[in-house]
Short mmCIF file of C-alpha atoms and ligand atoms in Angstrom, two decimals:
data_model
loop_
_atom_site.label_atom_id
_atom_site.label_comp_id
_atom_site.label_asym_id
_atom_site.label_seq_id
_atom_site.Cartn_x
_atom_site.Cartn_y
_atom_site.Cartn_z
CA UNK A 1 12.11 21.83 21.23
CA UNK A 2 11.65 21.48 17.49
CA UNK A 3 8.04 20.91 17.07
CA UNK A 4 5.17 20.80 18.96
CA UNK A 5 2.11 18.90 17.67
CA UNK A 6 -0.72 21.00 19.90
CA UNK A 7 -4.38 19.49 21.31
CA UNK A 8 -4.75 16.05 18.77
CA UNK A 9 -6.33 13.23 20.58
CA UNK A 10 -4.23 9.54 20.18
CA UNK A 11 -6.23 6.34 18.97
CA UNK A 12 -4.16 4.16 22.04
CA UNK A 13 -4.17 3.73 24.79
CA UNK A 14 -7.77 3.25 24.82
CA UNK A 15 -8.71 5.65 27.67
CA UNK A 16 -5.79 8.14 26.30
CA UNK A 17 -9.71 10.32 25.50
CA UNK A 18 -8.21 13.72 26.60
CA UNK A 19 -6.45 15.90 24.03
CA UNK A 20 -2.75 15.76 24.21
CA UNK A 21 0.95 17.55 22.88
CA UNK A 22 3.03 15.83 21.23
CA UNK A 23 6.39 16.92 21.38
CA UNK A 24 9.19 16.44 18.91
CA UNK A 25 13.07 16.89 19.32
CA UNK A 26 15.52 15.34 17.19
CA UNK A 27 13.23 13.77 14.61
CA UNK A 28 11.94 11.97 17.84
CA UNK A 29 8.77 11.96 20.19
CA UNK A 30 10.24 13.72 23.09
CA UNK A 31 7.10 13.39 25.23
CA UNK A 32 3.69 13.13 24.83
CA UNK A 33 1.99 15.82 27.84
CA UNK A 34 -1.80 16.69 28.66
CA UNK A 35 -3.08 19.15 26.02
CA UNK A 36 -1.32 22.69 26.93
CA UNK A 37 1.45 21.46 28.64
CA UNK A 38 4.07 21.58 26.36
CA UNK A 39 7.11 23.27 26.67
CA UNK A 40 7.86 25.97 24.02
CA UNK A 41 9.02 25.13 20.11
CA UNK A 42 10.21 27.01 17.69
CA UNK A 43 7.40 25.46 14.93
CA UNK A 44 3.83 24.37 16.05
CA UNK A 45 1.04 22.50 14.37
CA UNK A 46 -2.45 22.46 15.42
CA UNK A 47 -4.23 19.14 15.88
CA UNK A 48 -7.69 19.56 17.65
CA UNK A 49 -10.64 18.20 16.18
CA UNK A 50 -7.90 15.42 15.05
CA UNK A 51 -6.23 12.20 15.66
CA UNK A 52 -2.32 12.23 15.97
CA UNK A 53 -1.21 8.91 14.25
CA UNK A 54 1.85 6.77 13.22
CA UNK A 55 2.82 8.09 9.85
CA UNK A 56 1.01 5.92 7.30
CA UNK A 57 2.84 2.75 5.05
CA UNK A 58 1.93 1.98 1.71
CA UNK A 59 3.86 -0.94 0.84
CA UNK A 60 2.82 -1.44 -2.78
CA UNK A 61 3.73 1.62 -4.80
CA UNK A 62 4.72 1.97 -8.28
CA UNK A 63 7.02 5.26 -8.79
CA UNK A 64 8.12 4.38 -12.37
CA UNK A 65 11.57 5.41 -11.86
CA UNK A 66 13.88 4.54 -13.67
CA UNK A 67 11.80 3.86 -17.12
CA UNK A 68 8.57 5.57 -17.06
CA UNK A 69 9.38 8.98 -15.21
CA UNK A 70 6.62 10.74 -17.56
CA UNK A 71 3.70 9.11 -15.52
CA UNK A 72 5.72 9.37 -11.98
CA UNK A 73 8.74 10.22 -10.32
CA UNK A 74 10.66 10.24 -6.92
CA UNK A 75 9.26 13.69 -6.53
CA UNK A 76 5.69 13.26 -7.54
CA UNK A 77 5.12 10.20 -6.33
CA UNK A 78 6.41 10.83 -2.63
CA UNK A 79 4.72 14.13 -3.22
CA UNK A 80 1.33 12.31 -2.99
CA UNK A 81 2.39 10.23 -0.39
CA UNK A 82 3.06 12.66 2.03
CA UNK A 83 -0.01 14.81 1.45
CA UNK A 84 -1.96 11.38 2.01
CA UNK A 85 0.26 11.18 5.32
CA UNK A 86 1.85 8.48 3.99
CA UNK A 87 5.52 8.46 5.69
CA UNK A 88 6.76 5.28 4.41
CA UNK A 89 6.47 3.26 0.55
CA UNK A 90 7.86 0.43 -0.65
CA UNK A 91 8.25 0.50 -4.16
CA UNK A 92 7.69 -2.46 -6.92
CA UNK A 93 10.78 -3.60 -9.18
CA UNK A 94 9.30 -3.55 -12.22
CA UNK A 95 11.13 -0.67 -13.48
CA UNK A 96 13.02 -0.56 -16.24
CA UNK A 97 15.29 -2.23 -15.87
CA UNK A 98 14.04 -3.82 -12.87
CA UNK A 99 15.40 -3.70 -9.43
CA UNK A 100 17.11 -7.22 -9.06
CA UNK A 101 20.29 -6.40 -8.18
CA UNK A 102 22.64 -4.81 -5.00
CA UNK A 103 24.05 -2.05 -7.63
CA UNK A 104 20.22 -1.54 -8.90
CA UNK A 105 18.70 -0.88 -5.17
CA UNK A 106 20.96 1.55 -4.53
CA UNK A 107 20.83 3.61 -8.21
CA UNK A 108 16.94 3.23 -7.67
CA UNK A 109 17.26 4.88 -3.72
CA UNK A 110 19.53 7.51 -4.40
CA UNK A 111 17.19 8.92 -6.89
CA UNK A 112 14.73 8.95 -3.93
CA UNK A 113 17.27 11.59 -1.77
CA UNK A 114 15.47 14.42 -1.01
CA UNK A 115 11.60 13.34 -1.44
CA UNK A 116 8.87 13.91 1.61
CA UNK A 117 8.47 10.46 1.89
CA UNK A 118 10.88 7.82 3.26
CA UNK A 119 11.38 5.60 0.49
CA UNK A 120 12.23 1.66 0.33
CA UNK A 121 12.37 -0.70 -2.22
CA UNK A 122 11.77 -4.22 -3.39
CA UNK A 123 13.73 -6.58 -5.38
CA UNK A 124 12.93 -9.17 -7.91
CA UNK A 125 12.72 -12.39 -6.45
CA UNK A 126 14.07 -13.43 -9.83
CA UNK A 127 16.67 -12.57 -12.17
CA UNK A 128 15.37 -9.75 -14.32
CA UNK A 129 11.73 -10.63 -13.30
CA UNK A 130 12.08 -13.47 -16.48
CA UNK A 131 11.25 -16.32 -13.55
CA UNK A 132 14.31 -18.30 -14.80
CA UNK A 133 16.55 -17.89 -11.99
CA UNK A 134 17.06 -16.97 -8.17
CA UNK A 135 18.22 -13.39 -8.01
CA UNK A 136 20.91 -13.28 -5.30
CA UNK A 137 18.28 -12.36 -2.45
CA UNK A 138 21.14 -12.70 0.14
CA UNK A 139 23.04 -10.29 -1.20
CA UNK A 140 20.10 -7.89 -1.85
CA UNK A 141 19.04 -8.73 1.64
CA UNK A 142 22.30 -7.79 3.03
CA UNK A 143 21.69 -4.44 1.26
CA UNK A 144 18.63 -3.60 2.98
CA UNK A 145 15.63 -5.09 0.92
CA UNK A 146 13.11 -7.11 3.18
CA UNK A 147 10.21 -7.73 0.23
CA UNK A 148 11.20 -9.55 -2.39
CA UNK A 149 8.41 -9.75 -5.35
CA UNK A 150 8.17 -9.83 -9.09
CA UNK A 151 4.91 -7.70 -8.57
CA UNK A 152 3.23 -7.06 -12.25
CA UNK A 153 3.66 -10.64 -12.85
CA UNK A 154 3.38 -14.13 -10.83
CA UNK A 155 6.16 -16.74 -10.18
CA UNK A 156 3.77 -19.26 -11.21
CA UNK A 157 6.77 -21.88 -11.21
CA UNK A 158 6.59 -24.30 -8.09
CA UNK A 159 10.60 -24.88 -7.69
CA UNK A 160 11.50 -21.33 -8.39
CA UNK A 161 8.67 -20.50 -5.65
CA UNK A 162 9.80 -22.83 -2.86
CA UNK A 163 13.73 -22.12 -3.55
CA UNK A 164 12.56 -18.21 -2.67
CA UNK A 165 10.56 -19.50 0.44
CA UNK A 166 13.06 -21.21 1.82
CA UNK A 167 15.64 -18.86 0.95
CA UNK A 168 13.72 -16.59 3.69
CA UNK A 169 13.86 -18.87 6.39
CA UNK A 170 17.97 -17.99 6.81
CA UNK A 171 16.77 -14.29 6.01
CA UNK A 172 14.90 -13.02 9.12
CA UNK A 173 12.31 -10.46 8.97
CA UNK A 174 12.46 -11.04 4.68
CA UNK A 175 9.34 -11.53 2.99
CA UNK A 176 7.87 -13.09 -0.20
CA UNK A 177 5.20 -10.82 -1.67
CA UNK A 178 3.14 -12.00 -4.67
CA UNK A 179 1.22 -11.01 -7.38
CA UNK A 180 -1.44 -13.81 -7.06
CA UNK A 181 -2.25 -14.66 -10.19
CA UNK A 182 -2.00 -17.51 -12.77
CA UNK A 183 -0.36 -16.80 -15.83
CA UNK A 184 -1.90 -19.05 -17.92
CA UNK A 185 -5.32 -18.54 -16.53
CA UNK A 186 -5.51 -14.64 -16.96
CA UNK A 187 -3.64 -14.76 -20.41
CA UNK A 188 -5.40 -12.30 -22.59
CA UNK A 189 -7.71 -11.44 -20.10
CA UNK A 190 -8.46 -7.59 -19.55
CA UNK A 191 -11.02 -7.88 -16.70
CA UNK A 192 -12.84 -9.84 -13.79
CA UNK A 193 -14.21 -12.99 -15.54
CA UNK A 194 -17.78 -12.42 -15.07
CA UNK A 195 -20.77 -10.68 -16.13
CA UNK A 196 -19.33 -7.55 -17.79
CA UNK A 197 -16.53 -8.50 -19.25
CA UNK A 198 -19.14 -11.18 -21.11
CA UNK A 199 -21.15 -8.11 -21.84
CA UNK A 200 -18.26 -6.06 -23.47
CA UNK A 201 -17.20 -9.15 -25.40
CA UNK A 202 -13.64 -9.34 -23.44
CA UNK A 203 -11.33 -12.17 -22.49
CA UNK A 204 -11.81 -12.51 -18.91
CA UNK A 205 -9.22 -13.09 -15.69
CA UNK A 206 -11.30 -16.06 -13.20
CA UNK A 207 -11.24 -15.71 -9.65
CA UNK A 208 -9.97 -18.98 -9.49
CA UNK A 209 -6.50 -17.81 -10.79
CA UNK A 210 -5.57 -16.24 -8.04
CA UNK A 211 -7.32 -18.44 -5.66
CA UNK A 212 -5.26 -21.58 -7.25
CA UNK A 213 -1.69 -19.80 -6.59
CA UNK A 214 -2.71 -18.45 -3.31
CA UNK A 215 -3.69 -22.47 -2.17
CA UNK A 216 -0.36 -23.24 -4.23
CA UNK A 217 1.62 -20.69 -2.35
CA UNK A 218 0.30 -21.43 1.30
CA UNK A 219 1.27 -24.82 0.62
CA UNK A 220 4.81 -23.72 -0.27
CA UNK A 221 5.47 -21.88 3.20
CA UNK A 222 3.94 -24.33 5.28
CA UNK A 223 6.46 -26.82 3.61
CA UNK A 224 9.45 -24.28 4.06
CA UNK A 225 8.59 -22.68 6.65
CA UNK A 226 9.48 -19.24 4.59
CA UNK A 227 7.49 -16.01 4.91
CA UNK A 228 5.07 -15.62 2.40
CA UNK A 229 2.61 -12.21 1.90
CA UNK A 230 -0.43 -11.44 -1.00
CA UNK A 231 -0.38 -8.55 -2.97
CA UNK A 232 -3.69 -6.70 -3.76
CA UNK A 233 -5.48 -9.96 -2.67
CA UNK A 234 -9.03 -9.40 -4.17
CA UNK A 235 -11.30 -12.85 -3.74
CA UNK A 236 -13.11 -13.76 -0.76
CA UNK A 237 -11.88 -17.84 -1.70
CA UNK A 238 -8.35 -16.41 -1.56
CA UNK A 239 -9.00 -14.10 1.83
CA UNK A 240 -10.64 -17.52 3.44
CA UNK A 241 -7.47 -19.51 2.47
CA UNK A 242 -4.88 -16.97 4.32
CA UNK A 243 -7.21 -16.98 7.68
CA UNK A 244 -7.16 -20.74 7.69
CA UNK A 245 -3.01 -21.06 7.04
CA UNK A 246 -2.65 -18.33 9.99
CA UNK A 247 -4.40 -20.76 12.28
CA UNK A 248 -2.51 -23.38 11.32
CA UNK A 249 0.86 -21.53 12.34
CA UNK A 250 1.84 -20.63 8.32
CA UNK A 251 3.75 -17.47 8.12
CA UNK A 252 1.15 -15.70 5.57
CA UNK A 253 -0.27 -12.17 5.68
CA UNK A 254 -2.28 -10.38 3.30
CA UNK A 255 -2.91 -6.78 1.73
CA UNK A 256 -6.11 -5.42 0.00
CA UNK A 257 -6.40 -2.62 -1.93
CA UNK A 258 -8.79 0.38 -1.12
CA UNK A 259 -10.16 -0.40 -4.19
CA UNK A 260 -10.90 -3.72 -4.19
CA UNK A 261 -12.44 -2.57 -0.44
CA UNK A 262 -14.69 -0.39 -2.55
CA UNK A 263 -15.34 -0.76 -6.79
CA UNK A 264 -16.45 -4.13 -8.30
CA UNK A 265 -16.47 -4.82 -11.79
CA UNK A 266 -19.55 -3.02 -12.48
CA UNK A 267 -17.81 0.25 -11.81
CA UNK A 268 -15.66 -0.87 -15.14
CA UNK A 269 -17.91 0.20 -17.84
CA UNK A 270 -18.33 3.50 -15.33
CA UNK A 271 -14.01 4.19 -15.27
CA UNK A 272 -13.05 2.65 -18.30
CA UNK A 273 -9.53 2.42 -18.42
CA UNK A 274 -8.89 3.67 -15.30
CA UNK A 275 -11.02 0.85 -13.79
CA UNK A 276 -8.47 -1.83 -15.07
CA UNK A 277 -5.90 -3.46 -12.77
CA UNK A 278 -4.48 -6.31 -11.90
CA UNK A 279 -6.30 -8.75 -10.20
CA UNK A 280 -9.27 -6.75 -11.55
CA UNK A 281 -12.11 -5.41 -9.79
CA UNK A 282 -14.24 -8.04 -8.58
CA UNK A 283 -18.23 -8.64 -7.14
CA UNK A 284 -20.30 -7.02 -4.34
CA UNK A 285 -19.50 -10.46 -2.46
CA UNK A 286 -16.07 -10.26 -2.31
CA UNK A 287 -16.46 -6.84 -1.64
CA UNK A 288 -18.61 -7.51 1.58
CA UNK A 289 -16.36 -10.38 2.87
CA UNK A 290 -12.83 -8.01 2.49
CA UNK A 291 -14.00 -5.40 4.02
CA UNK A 292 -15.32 -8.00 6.80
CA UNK A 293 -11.53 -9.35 6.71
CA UNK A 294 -9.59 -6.45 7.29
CA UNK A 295 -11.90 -5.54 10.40
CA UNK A 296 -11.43 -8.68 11.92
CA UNK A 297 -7.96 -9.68 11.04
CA UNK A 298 -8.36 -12.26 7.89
CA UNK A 299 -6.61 -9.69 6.41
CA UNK A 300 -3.56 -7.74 7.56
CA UNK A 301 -3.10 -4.42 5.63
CA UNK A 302 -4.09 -1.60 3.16
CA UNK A 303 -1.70 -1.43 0.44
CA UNK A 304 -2.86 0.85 -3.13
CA UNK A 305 -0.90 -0.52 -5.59
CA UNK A 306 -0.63 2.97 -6.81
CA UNK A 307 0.65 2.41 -10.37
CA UNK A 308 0.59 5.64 -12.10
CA UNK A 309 0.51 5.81 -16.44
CA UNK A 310 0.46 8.92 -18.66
CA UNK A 311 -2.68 9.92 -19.92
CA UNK A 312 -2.49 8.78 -23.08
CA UNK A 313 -1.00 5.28 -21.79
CA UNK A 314 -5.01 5.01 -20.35
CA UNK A 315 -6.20 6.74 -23.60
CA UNK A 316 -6.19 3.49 -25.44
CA UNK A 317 -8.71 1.36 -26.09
CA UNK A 318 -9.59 -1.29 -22.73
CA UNK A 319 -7.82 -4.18 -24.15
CA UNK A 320 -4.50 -2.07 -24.76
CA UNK A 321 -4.44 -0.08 -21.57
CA UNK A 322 -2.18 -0.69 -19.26
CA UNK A 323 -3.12 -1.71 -16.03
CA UNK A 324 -3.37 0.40 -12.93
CA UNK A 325 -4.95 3.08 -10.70
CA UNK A 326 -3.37 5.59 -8.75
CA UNK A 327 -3.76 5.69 -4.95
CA UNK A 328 -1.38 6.42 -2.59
CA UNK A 329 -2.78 9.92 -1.60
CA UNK A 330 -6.12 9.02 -1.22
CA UNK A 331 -5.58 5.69 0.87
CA UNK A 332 -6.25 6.99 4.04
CA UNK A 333 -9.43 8.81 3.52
CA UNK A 334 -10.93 6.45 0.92
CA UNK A 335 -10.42 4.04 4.24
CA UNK A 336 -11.64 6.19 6.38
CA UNK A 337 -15.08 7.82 4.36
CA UNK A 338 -15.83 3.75 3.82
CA UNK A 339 -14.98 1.78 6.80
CA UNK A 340 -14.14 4.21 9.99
CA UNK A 341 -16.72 6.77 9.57
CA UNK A 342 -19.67 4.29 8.36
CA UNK A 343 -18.55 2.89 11.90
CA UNK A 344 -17.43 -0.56 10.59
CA UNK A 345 -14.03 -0.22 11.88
CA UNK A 346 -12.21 1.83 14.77
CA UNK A 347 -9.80 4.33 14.36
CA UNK A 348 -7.09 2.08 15.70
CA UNK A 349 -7.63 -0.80 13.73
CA UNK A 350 -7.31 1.43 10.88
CA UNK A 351 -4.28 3.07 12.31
CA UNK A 352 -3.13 -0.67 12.55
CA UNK A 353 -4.08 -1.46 8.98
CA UNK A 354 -2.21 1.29 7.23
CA UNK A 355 0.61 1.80 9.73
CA UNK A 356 1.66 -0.57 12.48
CA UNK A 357 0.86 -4.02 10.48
CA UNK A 358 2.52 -2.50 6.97
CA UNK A 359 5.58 -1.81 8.41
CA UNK A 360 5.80 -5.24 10.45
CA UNK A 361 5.16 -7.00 7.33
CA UNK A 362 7.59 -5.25 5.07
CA UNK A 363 10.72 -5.07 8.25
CA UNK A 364 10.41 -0.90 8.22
CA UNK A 365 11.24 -0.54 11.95
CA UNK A 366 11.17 3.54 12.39
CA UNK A 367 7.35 3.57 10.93
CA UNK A 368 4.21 2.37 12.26
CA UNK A 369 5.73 3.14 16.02
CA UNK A 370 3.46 4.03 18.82
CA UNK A 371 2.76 8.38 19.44
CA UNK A 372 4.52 7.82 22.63
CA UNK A 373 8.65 9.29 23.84
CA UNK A 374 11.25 7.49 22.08
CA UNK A 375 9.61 6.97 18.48
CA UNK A 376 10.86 7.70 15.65
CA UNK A 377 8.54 10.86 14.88
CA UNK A 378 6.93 9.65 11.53
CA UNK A 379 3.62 11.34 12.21
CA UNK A 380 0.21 11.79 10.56
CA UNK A 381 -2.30 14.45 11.80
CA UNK A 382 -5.98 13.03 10.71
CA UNK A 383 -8.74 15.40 10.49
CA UNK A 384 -11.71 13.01 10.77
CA UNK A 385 -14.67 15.56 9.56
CA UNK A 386 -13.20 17.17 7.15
CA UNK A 387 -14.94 16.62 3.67
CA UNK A 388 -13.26 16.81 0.31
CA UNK A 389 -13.95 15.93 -3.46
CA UNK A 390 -10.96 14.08 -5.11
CA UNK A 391 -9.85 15.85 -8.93
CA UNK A 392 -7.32 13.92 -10.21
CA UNK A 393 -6.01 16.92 -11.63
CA UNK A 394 -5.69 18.19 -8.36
CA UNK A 395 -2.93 15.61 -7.13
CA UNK A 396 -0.05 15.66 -6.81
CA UNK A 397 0.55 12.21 -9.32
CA UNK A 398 1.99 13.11 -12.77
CA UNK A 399 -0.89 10.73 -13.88
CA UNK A 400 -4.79 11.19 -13.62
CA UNK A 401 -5.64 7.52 -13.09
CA UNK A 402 -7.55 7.99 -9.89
CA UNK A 403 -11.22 6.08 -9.32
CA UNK A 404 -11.94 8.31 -7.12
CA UNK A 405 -12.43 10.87 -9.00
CA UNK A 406 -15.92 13.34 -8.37
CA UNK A 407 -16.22 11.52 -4.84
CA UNK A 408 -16.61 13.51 -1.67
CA UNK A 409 -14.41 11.90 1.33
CA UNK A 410 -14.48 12.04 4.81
CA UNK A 411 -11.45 12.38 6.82
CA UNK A 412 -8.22 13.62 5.09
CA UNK A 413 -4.74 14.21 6.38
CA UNK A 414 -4.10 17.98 8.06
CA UNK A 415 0.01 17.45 8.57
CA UNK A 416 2.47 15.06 7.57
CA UNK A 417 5.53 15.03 9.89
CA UNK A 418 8.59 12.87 8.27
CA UNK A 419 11.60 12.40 10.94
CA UNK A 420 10.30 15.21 13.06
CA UNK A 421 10.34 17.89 10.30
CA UNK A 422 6.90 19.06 8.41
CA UNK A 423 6.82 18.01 5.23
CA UNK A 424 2.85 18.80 4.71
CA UNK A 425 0.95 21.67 6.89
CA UNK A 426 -2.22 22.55 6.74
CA UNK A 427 -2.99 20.54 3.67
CA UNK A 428 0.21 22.09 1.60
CA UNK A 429 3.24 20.51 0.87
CA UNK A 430 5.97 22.26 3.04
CA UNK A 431 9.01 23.77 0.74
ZN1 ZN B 501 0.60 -6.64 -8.68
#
């Protein structure tokens, strides 16, 4: 055998309470035996006191490659990933240039050869992400893209937005994922339209713009019948709009930030730059009702939107800044310290919420498998007690936009297993 995962207890089946091996053998689960009866490996990893899990999905990242390598790379950025036990990202097309075409996808992937992290990428539902034209999402389908977004900005056009809607219905298991929010009702704004931005004298960006395209959207795919997901959904108007389309039958699913699961826009003044994103941080209420929504299935998964800028990108004053915070290798435990541990949700609804749902949604079919023989063996090893302080400096992101920052987590990631080979261990990358 190649690898023996030794005494980690599995979040399902239910009554699965006694520790267990897992055994790996040609980048698969082999079997899965009571703890201490597992046959001998020539590498072992020890898992008690912690929960043996699908390999997390992030399904919103932002690697900056090609254009902006000096704030993240291939390497950095599934660096992170894997030491947050992340085994699987999809990755935005707003590079530069952006990923819109066949010949593009593949450049932007075989930079990726190598990393600790399984990497997949978007395309631009539109030509050059200039929301003129279609991009040719058949042929970008046929070469393996299943999310098709021009995440960073909206397609706030209606015809453009149906033609890609119903160009998914002949496109099974391909998805429409968008950045909910209306152009002209967020131009010039740098954060949530409310209270603070009032008190620091800025333009604001209204709830109601992302509300409006969401309603817009839902209408779309129930009309086409096409797939349709939300990016880094962030008002409770918006959440209460997917949970009534699913009902109805619409094909709709929705992502939320750990973020927006945590920070509202008082935290801005506390972050500065590093508090800005797109859709911006919003109140305690929406707060209260997301976190409600991923527990009970309003909404579907975690995604970070881990978008990475130099340091002296964030330097600038709030208005300039770019938007962003890194994420993706805090995800899990962020989730974890805030919604597992203070008992609000169970350990397999979050192993649902950033594995098994994130890869359904985005068509990745060897992550976000059950710990049982015949997976793919895309494992995470989750050490629930153990406490740590996050220092951005202490990443592994070539930029220091965490907001997380100087907080002490519960629950981080032990080992990282990729395809049945180690690429973290006992909290260090593997060489
Ligand atoms: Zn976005």
């Amino acid at each position: 055998m190649d690898l023996v995962i030794l005494g980690g207890r599995l979040v399902a089946p239910a009554d699965a309470a006694e520790p267990v091996d897992v055994v790996i053998e040609g980048g698969r689960i082999a079997a899965v035996v009571p703890a201490g009866e597992a046959p001998a490996a020539r590498r072992t990893l020890d898992a008690s006191d912690a929960w043996v899990m699908p390999g997390f999905v992030d399904i919103q990242v932002h690697f900056r490659t090609p254009g902006a390598t000096d704030s993240e790379d291939m390497a950095s950025g599934a660096a992170g990933a894997a030491m947050g036990g992340v085994t699987a990202c999809v990755i935005m097309p707003n590079t530069n240039p952006p990923i819109d075409t066949p010949d593009m996808v593949n450049e932007v992937l075989a930079l990726a050869d190598g990393v600790p992290c399984d990497i997949r990428t978007s395309a631009a539902i539109t030509v050059g992400r200039a929301a003129e034209r279609l991009a040719d999402l058949a042929a970008l389908y046929d070469e393996g893209v299943r999310v098709f977004t021009d995440d960073g900005d909206c397609v706030a056009d209606d015809a453009l937005m149906e033609a890609a809607l119903a160009a998914t219905v002949r496109l099974p298991g391909a998805v429409i994922s968008q950045h909910a929010e209306d152009p002209a009702m967020v131009a010039g704004g740098v954060i949530n339209a409310g209270a603070v931005a009032e008190r620091l004298g800025l333009r604001g960006r209204p709830a109601e713009a992302e509300v409006s395209v969401v309603h817009r959207d839902i209408e779309l795919a129930r009309r086409t019948g096409g797939r349709y997901h939300v990016l880094h959904l962030s008002v409770a108007a918006a959440m209460d709009l997917v949970a009534r389309a699913k009902r109805d039958g619409v094909a709709v699913t929705a992502e939320v930030t750990p973020q927006h699961l945590v920070l509202t826009e008082d935290d801005v003044e506390r972050l500065g730059t590093t508090g800005k994103m797109n859709p911006p941080l919003r109140l305690a209420d929406d707060v209260t009702a997301l976190r409600q929504g991923i527990v009970d299935g309003s909404l579907d998964a975690v995604a970070t939107d881990h978008a990475p800028h130099h340091p002296s990108l964030k330097e600038r004053p709030l208005v300039d800044a770019p938007p962003g915070m890194i994420g993706v290798e805090t995800m899990a435990s962020v989730v974890w310290s805030e919604l597992v541990a203070s008992g609000q949700m169970t350990p397999a609804r979050f192993v649902e919420v950033v594995s098994t749902a994130p890869a359904r949604i985005a068509g990745i079919i060897d992550h976000g498998q059950p710990i049982a023989a015949g997976s793919p063996a895309n494992v995470s090893v989750f050490d629930p007690a153990e406490s740590w302080t996050v220092r951005a400096a202490d990443l592994q992101s070539l930029s220091l936009n965490s907001p997380w920052t100087g907080r002490t987590l519960t629950g981080r990631v032990r080992h990282t297993v990729l395809a049945g080979r180690p690429v973290v261990a006992n909290n260090d990358l593997c060489a």
